[in-house]
mmCIF file of C-alpha atoms and ligand atoms in Angstrom:
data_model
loop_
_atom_site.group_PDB
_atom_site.id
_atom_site.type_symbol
_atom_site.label_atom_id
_atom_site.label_comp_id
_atom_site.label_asym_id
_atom_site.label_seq_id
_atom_site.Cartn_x
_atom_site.Cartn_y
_atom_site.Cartn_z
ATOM 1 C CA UNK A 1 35.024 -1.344 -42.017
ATOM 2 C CA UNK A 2 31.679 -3.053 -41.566
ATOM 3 C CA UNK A 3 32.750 -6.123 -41.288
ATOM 4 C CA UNK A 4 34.912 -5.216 -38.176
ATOM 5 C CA UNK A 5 32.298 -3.845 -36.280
ATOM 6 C CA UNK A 6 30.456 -6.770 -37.008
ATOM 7 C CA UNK A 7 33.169 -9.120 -36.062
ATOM 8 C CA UNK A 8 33.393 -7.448 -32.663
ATOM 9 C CA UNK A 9 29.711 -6.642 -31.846
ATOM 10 C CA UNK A 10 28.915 -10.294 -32.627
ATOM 11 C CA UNK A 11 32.420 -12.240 -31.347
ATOM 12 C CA UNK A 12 34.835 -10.810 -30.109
ATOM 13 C CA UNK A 13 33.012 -8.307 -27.672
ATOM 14 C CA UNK A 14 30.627 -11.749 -25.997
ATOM 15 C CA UNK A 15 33.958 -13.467 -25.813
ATOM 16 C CA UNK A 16 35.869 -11.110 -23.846
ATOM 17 C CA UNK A 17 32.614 -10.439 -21.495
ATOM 18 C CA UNK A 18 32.041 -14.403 -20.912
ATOM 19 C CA UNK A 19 36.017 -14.375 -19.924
ATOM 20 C CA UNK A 20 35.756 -11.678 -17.623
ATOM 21 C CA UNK A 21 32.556 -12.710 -15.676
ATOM 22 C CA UNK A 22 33.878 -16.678 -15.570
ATOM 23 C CA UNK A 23 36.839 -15.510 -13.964
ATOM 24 C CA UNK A 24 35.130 -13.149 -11.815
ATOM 25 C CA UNK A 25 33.300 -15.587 -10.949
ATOM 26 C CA UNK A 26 35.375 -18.368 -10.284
ATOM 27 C CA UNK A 27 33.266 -20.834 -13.166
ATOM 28 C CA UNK A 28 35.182 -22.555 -16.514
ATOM 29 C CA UNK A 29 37.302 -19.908 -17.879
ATOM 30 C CA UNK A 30 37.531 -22.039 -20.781
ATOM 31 C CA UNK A 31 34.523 -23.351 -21.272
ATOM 32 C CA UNK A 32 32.345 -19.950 -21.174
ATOM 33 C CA UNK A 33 34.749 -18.259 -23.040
ATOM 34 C CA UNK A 34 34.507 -20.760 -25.713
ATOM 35 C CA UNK A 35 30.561 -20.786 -25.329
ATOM 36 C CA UNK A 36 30.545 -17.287 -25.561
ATOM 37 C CA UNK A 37 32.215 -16.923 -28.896
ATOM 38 C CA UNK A 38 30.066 -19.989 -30.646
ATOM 39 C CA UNK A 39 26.990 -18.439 -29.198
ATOM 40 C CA UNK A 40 27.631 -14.842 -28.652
ATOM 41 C CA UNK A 41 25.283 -12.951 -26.735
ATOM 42 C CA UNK A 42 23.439 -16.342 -25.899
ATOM 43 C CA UNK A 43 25.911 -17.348 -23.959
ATOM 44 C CA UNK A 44 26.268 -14.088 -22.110
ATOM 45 C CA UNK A 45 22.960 -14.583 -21.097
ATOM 46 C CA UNK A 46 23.387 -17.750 -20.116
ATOM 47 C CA UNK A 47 26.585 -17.307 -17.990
ATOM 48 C CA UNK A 48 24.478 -14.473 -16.407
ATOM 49 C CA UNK A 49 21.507 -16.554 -15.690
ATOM 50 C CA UNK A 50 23.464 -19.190 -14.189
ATOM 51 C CA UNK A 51 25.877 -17.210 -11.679
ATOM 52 C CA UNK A 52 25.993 -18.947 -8.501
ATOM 53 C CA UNK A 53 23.494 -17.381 -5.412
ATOM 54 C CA UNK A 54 24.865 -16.862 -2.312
ATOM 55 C CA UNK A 55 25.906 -19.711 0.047
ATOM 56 C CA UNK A 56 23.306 -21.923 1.888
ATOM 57 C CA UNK A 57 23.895 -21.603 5.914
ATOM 58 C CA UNK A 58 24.979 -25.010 5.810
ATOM 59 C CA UNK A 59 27.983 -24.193 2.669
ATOM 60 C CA UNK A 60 28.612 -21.274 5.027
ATOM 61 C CA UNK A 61 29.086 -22.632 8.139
ATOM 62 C CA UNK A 62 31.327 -24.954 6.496
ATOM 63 C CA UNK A 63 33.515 -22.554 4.626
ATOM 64 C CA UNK A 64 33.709 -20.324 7.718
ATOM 65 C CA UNK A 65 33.388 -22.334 10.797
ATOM 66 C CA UNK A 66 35.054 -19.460 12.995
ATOM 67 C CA UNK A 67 31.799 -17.726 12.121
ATOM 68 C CA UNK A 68 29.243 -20.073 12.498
ATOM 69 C CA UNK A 69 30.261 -21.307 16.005
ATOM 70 C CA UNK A 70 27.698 -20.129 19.222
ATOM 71 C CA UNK A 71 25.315 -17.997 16.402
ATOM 72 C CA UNK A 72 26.249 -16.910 12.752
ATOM 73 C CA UNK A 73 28.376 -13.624 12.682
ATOM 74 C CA UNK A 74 29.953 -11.720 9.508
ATOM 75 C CA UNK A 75 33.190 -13.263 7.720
ATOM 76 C CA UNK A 76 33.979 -10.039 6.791
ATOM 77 C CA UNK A 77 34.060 -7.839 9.832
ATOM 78 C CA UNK A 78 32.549 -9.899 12.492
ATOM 79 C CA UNK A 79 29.444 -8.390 13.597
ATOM 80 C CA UNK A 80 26.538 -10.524 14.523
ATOM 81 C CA UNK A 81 23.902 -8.199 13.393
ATOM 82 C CA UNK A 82 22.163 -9.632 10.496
ATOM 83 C CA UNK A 83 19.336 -8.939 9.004
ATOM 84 C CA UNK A 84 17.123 -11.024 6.750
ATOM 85 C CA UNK A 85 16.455 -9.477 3.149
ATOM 86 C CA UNK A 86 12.734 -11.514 2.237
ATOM 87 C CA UNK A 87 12.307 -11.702 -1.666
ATOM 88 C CA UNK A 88 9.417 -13.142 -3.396
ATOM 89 C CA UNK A 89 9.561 -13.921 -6.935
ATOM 90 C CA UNK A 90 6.048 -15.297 -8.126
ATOM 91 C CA UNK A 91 5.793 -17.883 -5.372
ATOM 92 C CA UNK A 92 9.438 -18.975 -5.191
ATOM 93 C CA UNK A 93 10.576 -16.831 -1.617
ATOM 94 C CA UNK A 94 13.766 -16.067 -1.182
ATOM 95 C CA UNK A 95 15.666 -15.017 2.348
ATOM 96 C CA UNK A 96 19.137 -13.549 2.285
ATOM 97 C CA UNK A 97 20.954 -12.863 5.208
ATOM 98 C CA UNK A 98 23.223 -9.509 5.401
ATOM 99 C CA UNK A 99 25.380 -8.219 7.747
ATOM 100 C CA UNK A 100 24.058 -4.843 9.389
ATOM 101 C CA UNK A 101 27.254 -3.676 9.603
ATOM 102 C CA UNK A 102 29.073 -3.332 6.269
ATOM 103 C CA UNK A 103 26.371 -4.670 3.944
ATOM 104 C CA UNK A 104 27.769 -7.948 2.932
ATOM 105 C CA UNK A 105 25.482 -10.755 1.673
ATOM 106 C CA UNK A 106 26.465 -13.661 3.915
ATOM 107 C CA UNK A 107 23.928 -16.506 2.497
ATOM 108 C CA UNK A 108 20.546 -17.494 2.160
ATOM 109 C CA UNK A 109 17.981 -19.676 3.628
ATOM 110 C CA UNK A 110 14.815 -21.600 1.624
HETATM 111 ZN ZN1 ZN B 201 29.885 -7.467 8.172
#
């Protein structure tokens, strides 16, 4: 009985979190879910660490050039009220961009 719980809380239960969060996130289904099961929770952690910011303006403006055109506005509902969200972690600073509207996170700047 042990050795289930054992089995799960070390293998099984990583594996099946790196799978879900690689293909929630649109990363190497494969590849984490692989690393997750060799390394267990390290890998968690490391798929975790690693997740993908948001967009630069520049990757934005190219995925959505209906939005950037004549001022940024929101992919998602199309206001052009955004607001910048200033983070500073030690001395790296950090400036995301959100729509006022419904909240989205459209992408970041420095
Ligand atoms: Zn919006």
């Amino acid at each position: 009985m042990f050795d289930f719980f054992f089995y799960l809380l070390a293998y099984i239960l990583p594996a099946y979190l790196g799978f879900r969060l690689s293909k929630e996130q649109g990363r190497s289904i494969w590849a984490w879910t692989i690393a997750c099961t060799v390394f267990s929770w390290f890998g968690v952690i490391a798929l975790v660490l690693s997740r993908p910011g948001p967009p630069t303006a520049q990757q934005y403006a190219k995925a959505n050039p209906g939005n950037a055109a004549g001022g940024m506005s929101c992919n998602r509902c199309g206001s052009r009220s955004i607001r910048v969200w200033r983070e500073q972690a030690f001395i790296k600073v950090r400036q995301y961009h959100i729509c006022n509207h419904c909240g989205t996170t459209l992408y970041r700047s420095m």
